[in-house]
Short mmCIF file of C-alpha atoms in Angstrom, two decimals:
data_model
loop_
_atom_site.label_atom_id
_atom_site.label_comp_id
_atom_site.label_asym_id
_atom_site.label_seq_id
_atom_site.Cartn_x
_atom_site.Cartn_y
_atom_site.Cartn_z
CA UNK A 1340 9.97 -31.95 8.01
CA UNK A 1341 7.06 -33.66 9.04
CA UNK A 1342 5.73 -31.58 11.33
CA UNK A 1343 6.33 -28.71 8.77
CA UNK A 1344 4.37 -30.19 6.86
CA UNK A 1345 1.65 -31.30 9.82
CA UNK A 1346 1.62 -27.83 10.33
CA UNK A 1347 1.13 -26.51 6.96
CA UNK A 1348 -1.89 -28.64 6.86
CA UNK A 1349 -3.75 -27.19 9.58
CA UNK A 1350 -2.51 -23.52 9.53
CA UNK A 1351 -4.96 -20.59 8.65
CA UNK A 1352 -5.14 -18.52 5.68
CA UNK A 1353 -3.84 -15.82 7.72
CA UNK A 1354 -0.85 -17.36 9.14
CA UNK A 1355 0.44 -19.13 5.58
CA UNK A 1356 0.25 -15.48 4.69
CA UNK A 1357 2.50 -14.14 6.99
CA UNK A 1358 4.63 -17.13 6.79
CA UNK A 1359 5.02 -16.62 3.25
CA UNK A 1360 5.72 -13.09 3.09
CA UNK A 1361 8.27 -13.41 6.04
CA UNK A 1362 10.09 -16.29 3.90
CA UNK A 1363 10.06 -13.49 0.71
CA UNK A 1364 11.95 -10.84 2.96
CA UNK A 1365 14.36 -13.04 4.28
CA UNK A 1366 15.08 -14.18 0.59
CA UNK A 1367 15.49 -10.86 -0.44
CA UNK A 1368 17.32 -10.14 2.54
CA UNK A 1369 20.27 -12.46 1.91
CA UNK A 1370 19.97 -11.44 -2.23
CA UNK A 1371 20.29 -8.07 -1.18
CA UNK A 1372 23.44 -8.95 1.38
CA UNK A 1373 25.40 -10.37 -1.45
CA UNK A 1374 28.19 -8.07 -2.35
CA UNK A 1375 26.91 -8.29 -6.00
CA UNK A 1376 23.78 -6.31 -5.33
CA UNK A 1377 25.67 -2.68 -3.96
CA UNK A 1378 27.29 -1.30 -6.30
CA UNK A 1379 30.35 -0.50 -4.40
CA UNK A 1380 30.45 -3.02 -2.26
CA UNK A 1381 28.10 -5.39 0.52
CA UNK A 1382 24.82 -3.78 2.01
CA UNK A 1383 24.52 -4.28 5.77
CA UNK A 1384 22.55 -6.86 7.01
CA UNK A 1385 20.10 -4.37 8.11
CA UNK A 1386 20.06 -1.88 5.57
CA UNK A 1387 19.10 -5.26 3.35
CA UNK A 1388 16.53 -6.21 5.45
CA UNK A 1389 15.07 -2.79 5.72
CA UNK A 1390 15.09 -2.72 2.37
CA UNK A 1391 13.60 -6.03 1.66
CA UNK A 1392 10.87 -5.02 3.79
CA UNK A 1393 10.02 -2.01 2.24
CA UNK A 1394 10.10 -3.66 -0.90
CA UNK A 1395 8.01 -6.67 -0.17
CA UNK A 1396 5.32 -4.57 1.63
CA UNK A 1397 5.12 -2.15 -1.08
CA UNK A 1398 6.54 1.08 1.20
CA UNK A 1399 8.99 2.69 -0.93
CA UNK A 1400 10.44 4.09 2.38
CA UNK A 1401 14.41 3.80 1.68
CA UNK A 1402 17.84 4.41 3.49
CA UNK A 1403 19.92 3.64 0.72
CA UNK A 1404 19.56 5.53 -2.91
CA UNK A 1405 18.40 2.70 -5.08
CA UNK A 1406 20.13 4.01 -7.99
CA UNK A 1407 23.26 4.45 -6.91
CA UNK A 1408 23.92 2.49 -3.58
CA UNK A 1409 22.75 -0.77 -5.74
CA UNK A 1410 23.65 -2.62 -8.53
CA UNK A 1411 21.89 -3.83 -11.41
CA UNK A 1412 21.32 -6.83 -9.62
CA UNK A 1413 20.80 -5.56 -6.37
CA UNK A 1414 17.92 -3.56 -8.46
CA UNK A 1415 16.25 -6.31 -9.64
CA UNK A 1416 16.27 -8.02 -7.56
CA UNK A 1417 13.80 -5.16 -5.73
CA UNK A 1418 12.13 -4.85 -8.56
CA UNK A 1419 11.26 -8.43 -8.35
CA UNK A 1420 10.41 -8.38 -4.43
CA UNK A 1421 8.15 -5.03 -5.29
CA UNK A 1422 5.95 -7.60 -7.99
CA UNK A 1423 5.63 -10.60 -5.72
CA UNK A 1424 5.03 -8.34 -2.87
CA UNK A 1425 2.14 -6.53 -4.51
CA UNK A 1426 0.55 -8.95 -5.98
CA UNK A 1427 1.04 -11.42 -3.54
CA UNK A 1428 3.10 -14.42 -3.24
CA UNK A 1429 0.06 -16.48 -2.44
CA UNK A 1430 -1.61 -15.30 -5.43
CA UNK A 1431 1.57 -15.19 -7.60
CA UNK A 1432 2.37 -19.09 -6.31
CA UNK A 1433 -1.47 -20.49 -6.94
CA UNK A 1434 -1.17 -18.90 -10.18
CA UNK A 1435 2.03 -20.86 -11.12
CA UNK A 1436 0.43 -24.07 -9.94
CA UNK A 1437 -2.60 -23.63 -12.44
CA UNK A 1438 -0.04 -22.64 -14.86
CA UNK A 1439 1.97 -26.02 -14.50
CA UNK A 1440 -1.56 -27.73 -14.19
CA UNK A 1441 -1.16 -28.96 -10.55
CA UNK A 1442 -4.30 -28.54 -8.04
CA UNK A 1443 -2.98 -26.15 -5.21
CA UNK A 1444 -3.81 -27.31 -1.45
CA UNK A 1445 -7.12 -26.45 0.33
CA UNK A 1446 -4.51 -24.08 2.90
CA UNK A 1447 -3.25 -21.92 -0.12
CA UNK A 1448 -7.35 -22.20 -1.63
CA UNK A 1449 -8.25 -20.78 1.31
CA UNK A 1450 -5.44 -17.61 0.84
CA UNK A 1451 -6.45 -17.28 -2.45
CA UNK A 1452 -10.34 -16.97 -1.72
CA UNK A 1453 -9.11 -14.66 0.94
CA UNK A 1454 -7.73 -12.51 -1.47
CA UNK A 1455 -10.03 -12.15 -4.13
CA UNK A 1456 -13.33 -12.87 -2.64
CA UNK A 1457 -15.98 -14.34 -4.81
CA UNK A 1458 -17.34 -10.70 -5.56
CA UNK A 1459 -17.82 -11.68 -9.51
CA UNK A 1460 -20.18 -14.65 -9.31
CA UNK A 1461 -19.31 -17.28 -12.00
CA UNK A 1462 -15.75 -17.21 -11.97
CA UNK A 1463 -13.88 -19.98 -10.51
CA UNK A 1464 -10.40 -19.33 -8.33
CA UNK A 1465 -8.19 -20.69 -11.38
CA UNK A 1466 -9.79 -18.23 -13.74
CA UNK A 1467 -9.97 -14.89 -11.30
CA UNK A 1468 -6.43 -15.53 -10.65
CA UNK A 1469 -5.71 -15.52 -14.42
CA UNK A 1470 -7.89 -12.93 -15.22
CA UNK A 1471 -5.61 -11.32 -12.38
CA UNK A 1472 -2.25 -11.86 -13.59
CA UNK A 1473 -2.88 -11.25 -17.09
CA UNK A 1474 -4.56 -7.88 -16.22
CA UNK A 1475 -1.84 -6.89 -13.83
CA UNK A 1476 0.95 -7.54 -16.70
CA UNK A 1477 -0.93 -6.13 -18.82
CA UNK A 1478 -1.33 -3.03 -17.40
CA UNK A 1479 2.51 -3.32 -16.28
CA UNK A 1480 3.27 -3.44 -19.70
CA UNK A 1481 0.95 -0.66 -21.43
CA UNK A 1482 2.50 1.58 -18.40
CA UNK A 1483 6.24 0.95 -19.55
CA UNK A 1484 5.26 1.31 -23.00
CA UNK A 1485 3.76 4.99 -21.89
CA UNK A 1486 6.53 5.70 -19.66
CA UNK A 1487 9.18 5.26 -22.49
CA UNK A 1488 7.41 7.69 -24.72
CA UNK A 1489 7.42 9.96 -21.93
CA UNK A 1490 11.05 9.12 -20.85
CA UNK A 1491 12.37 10.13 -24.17
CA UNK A 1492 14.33 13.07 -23.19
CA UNK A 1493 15.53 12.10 -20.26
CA UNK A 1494 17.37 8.64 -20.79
CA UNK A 1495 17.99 6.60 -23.75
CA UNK A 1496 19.17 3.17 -24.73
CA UNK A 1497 18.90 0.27 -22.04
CA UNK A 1498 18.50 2.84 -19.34
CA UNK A 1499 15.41 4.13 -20.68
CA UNK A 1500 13.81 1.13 -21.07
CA UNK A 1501 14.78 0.02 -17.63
CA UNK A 1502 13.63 3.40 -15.98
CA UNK A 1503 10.21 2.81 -17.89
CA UNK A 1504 9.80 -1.05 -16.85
CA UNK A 1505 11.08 -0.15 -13.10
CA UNK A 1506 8.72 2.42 -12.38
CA UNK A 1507 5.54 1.13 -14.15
CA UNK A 1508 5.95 -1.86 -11.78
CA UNK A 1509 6.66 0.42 -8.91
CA UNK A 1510 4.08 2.71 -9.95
CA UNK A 1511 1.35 -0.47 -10.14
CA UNK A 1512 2.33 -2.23 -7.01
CA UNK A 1513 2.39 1.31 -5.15
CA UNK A 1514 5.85 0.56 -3.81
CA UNK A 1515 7.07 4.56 -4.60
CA UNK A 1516 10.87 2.81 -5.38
CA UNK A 1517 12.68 5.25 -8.04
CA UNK A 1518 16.02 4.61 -9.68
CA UNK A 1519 16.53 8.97 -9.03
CA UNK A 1520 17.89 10.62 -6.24
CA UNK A 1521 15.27 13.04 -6.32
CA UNK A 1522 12.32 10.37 -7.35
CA UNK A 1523 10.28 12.22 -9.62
CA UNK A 1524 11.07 15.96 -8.91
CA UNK A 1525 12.30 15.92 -11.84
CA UNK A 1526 9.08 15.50 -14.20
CA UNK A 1527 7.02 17.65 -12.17
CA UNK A 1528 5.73 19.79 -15.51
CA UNK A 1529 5.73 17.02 -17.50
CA UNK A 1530 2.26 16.49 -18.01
CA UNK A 1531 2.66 13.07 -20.05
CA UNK A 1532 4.55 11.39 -17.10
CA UNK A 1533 2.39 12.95 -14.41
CA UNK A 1534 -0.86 11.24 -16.01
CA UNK A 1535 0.44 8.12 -16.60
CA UNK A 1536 2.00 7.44 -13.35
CA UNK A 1537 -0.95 8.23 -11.77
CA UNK A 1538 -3.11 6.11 -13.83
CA UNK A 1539 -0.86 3.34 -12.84
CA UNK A 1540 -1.27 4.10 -8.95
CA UNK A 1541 -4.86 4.47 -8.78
CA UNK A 1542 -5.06 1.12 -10.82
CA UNK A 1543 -3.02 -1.07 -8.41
CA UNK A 1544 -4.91 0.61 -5.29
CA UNK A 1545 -8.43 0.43 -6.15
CA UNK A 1546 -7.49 -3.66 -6.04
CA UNK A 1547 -7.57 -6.35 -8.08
CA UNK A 1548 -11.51 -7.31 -7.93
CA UNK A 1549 -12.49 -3.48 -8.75
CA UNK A 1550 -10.21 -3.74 -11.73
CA UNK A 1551 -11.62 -7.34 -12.79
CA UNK A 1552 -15.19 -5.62 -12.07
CA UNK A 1553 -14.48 -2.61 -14.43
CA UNK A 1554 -12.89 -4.89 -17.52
CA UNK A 1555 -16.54 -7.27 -16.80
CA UNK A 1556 -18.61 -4.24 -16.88
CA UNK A 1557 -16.36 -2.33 -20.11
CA UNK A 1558 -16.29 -5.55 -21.81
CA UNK A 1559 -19.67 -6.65 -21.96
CA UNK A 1560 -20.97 -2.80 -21.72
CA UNK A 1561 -22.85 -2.97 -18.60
CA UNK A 1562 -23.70 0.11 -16.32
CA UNK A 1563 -22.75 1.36 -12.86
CA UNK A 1564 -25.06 -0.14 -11.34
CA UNK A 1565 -24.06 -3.31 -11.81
CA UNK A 1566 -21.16 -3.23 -9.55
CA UNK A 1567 -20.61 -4.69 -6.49
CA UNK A 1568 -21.37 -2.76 -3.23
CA UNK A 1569 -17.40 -2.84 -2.69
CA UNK A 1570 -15.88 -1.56 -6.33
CA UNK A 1571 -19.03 1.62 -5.76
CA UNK A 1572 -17.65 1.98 -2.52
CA UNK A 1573 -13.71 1.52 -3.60
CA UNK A 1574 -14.58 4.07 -6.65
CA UNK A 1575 -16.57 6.72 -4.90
CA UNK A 1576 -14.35 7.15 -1.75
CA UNK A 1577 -11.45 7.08 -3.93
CA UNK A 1578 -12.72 9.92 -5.80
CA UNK A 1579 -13.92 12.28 -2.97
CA UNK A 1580 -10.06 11.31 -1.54
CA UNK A 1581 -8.46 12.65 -4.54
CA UNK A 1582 -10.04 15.44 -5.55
CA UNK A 1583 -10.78 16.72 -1.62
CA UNK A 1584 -6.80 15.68 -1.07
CA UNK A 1585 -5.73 17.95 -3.95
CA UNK A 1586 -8.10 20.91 -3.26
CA UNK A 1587 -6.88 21.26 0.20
CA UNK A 1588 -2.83 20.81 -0.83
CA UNK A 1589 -3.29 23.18 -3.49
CA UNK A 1590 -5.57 25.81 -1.24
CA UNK A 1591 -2.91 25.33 1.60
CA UNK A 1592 0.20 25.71 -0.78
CA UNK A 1593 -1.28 28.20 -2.75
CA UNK A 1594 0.70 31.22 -1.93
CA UNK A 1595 3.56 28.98 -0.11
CA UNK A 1596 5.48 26.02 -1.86
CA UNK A 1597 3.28 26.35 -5.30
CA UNK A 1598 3.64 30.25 -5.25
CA UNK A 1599 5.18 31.42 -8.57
CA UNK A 1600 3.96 28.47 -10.70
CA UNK A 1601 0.89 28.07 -13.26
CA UNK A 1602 -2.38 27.18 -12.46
CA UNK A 1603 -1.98 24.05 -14.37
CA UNK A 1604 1.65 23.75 -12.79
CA UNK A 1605 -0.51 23.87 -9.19
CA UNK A 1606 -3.12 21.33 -10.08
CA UNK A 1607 -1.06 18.73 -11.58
CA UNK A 1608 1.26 19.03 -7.97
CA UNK A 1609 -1.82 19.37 -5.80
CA UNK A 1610 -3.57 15.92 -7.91
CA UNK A 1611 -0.65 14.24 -8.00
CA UNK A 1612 0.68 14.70 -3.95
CA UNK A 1613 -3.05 13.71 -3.09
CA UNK A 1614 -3.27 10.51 -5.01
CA UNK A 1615 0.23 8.92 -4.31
CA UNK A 1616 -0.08 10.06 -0.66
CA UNK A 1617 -2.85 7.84 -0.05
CA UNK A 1618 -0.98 4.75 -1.74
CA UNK A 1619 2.69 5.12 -3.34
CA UNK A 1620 5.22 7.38 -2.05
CA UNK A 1621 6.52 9.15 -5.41
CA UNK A 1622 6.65 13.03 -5.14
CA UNK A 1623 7.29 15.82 -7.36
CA UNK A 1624 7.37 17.95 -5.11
CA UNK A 1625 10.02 18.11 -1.69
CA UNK A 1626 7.95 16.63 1.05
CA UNK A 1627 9.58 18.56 3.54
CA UNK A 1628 8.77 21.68 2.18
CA UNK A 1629 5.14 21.65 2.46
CA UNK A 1630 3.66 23.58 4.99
CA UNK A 1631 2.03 21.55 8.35
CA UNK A 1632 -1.10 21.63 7.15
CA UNK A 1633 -0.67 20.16 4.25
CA UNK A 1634 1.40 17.69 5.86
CA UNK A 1635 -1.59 16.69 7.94
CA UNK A 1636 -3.91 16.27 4.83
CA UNK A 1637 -0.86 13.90 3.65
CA UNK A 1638 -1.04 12.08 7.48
CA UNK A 1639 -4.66 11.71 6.85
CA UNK A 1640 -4.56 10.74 3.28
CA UNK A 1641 -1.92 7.72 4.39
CA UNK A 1642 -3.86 6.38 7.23
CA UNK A 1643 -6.77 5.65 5.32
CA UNK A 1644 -4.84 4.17 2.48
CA UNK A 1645 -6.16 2.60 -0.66
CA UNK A 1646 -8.93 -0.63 -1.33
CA UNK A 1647 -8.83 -4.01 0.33
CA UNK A 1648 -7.00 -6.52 -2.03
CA UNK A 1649 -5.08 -4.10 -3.78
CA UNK A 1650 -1.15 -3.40 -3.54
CA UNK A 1651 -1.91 -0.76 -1.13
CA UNK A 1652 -1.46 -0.25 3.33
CA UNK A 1653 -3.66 2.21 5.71
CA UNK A 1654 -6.97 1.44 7.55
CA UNK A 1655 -8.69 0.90 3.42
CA UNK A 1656 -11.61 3.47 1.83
CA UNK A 1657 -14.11 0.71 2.32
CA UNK A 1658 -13.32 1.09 5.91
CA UNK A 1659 -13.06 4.85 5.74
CA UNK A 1660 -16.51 4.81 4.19
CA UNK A 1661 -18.47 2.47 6.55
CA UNK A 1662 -17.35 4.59 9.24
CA UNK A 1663 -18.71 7.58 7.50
CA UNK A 1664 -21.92 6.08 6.86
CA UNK A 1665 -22.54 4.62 10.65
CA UNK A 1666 -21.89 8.44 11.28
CA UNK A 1667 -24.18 9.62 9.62
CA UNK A 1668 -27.02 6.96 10.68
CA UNK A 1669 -26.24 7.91 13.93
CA UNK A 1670 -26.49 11.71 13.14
CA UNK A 1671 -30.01 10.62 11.15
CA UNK A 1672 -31.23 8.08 13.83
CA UNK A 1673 -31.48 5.22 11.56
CA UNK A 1674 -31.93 1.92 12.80
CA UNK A 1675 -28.54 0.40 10.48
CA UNK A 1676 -25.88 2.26 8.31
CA UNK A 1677 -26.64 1.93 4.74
CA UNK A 1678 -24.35 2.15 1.71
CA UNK A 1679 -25.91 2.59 -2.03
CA UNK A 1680 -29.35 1.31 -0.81
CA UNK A 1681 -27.53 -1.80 1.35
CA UNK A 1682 -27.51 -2.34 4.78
CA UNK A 1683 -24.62 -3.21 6.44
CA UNK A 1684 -23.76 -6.55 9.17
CA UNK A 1685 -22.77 -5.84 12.71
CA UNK A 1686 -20.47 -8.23 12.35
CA UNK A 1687 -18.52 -6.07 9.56
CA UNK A 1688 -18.93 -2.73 11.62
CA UNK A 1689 -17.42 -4.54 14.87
CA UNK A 1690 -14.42 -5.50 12.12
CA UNK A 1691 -14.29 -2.28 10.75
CA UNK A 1692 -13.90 -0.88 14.52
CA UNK A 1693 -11.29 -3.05 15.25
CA UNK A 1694 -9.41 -2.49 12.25
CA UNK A 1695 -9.28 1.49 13.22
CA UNK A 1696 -8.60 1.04 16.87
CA UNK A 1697 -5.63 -1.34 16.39
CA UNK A 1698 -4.14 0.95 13.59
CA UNK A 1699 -4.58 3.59 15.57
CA UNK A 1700 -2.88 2.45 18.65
CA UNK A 1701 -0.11 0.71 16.84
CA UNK A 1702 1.03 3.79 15.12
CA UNK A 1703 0.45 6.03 18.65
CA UNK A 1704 2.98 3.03 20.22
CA UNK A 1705 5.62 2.73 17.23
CA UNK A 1706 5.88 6.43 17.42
CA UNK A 1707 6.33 6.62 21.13
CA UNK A 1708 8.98 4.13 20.79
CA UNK A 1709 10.97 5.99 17.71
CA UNK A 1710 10.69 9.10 19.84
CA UNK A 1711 12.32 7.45 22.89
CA UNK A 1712 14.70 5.28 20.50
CA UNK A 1713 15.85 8.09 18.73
CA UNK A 1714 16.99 10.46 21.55
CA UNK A 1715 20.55 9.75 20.08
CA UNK A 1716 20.42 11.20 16.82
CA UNK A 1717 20.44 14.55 15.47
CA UNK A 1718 18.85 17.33 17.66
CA UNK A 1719 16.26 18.06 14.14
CA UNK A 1720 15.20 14.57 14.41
CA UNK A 1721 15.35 14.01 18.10
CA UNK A 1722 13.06 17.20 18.31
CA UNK A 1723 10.33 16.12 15.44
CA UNK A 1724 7.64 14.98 16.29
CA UNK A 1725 5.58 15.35 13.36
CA UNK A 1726 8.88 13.55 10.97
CA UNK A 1727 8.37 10.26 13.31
CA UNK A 1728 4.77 10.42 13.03
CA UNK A 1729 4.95 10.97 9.56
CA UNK A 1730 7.21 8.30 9.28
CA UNK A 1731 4.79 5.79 11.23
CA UNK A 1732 2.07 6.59 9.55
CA UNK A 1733 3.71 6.17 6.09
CA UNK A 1734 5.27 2.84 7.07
CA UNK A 1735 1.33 1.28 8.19
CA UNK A 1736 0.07 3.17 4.91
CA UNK A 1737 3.01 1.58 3.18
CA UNK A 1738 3.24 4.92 1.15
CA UNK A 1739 6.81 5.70 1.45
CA UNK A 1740 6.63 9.38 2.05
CA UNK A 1741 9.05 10.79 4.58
CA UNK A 1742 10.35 14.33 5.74
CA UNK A 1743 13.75 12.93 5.33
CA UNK A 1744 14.53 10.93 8.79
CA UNK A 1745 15.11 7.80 6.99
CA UNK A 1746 18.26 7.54 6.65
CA UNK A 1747 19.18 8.97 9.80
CA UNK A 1748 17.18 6.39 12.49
CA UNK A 1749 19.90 4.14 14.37
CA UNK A 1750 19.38 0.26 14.31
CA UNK A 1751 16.16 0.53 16.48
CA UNK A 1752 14.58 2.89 14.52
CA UNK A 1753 15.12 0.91 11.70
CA UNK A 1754 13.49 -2.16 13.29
CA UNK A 1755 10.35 -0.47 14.58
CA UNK A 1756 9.95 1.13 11.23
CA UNK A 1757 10.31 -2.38 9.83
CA UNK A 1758 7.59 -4.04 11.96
CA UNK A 1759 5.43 -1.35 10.87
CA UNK A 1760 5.89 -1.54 7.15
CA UNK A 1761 5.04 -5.56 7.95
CA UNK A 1762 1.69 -4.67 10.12
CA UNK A 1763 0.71 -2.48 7.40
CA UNK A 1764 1.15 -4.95 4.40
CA UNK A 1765 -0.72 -7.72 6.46
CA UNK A 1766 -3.12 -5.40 7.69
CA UNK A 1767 -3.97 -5.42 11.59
CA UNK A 1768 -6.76 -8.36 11.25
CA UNK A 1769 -4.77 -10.08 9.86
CA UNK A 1770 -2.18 -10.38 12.34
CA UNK A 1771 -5.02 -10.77 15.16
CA UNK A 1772 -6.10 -13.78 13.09
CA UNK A 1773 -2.56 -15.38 12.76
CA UNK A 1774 -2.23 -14.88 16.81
CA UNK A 1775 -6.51 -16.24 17.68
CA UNK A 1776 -6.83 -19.80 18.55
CA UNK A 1777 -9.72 -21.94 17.60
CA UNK A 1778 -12.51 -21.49 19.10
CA UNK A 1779 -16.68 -20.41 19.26
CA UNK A 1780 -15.76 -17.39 21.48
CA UNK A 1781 -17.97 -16.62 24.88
CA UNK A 1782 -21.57 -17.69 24.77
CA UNK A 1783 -22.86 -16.46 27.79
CA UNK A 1784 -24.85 -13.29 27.78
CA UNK A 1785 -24.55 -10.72 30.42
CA UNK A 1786 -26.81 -8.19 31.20
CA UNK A 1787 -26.72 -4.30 30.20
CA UNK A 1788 -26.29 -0.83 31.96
CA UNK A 1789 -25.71 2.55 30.38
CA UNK A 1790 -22.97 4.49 30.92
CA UNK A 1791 -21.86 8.34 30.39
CA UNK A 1792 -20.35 9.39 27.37
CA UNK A 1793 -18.54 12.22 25.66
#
């Protein structure tokens, strides 16, 4: 115990993270186990802890059907991994703490701080976290509220009002977990549903700090420009993601999947594919279906993901964007990338091409291994490239979204999925800075020679 707590003392940020969200999944692991949570009996031990995992980290990627393989309990108990997973069991603990008037330690300070960076000068930690929870629940709570009024002829009783609490917190915390068999094919025209669900997505990815930014700005009727560099760049590549996403789907579907149906009918299936692929996992439409070039604007959309300190996976927009810009600096010969009149660190563009590399090689490796580890399943799978790659991309984007392989990968395939639904929660950097050692890094200097490119 000692040394637990020896250790506890001088761990990073970055490692009390991953230690706390590993302690979350095996919790929900062994909850989920319990023969109370399936509703016809125990879960597996690894169908639990896939499913823990995808809950925690906010996937929505499933090989059970929530409503029917599990139990009321069983449900909630997702329901409650999806909250503390999206919000953050750092955050969610601190916030407790303040809330029972105890100072938290300087190690779970330092998580907190990591998590919502002091981007709105003049709050302190204890009141951004606040200001946090009580806008998360808030919004948790005006999206059940909406999504019973739009549930009305669908369910009724208790079961509406836990469909409408179940997926505004899904919805929120971009987990993509639905209590139907055929998620939310079934509201596709239902214009009421449509909106609000993807009010609630777009909230929960833009991040917590853009959303305390907005309220600040609303409340005390500032303008635009008195955002921070990183809600204008969270907004504005969030934007050009959406509506580009859902121009392209509904261009490349036009005459295929969407043939037949309204123009309205098209653009509320082209808007809504394009803004939960970059973050949730819900679908009206059948994934599967869509034609491969579509599919690739839905790869795309998943690797870059949604903003830094939100409930969302991928490589982020503000990352997406900063590459963008050094692009076109290059491409203009300017001496330093520049965002909305700011220059940008080399120390940020070095972490920015780090984050991309890694990503990019751990979801070239996981799907090298799930093509080799699944050689013994069926010949559709076994043949599919683009289903595993879609699958590994969706687990590091934590969006959920699947051509339907899930529940056919052996007990391999279910492990490398899992390790990729964790790397994608954490985020790549993170991990690097759980596994770095202490230290000022080389010092010496060496000198330079050019070599041939492209």
């Amino acid at each position: 115990m000692d040394r637990i707590r020896k250790w506890l003392k001088v761990a990073s940020s970055a490692q009390l993270l991953l230690l706390s969200f590993g302690i979350l999944i095996l919790i929900g692991t062994i909850l989920l186990a319990l023969p109370i949570s399936g509703s016809s009996g125990s879960i597996s031990w690894l169908d639990a802890l896939f499913t823990a995992t995808s809950a925690v980290c906010v996937t929505g990627l499933v090989v059970l059907d929530t409503g029917k393989d599990f139990s009321g309990f069983g449900q909630a108990v997702i329901l409650l991994l999806i909250q503390l997973g999206g919000i953050g069991i750092i955050s969610f603990g601190t916030f407790i703490i303040f809330v029972l008037g105890r100072k938290a330690s300087l190690a779970i300070r330092e998580v907190a701080h990591d998590t919502f960076p002091d981007l709105l000068s003049g709050y302190s930690l204890r009141k951004t976290i606040k200001r946090t929870m009580l806008l998360v629940l808030g919004i948790e709570l005006l999206g059940a509220i909406l999504l019973y009024i739009g549930f009305g002829s669908a369910y009724s009783g208790l079961e509406r009002v836990w469909q409408s609490v179940f997926h505004s917190i899904s919805a929120f915390c971009n987990a993509g977990f639905s209590l139907n068999s055929d998620n939310l094919m079934g509201f596709a025209d239902d214009i009421w549903v449509n909106i609000v669900v993807m009010g609630l997505i777009i909230s929960g990815g833009m991040g917590f700090i853009v959303l305390l930014e907005l309220a600040h700005i609303i409340r005390h009727r500032l303008g635009f420009r008195k955002l921070s560099l990183h809600s204008k760049m969270v907004i504005f590549m969030s934007l050009v993601l959406i509506l580009g996403g859902a121009i392209l789907i509904m261009v490349f579907e036009w005459e295929g999947l969407f043939s037949g149906l309204s123009i309205w009918s098209k653009l509320l299936r082209g808007l809504f594919q394009s803004i939960t692929a970059r973050t949730c996992g819900f679908n009206t439409v059948e994934i599967g279906a869509l034609s491969q070039a579509s599919l690739m604007v839905l790869l795309f959309l998943m690797f870059i993901g949604g903003a830094p300190g939100s409930t969302a996976g991928g490589v982020k927009v503000t990352s997406a964007g900063i590459m963008l810009a050094v692009a076109l600096s290059l491409f203009r010969r300017d001496k330093r990338p520049t965002i909305f009149g700011r220059s940008l660190s080399r120390t940020l563009l070095d972490r920015c091409l780090l984050l991309v590399i890694i990503a990019f090689l751990g979801i070239n490796l996981i799907t090298l291994l799930l093509l080799v580890s699944q050689l013994g399943i069926t010949n559709q799978a076994q043949g599919s490239f683009l289903a595993l790659l879609f699958e590994t991309v969706s687990a590091f984007g934590t969006v959920g979204l699947s051509l339907g392989i899930t529940g056919e990968l052996n007990s391999l395939g279910k492990v490398l999925v899992i390790i990729m639904m964790f790397l994608g929660r954490l985020g790549p950097l993170t991990l690097i800075y759980t596994l770095q050692s202490a230290g000022t890094g080389a010092v010496i200097e060496y000198p330079e020679e050019e070599v041939m490119i492209g």
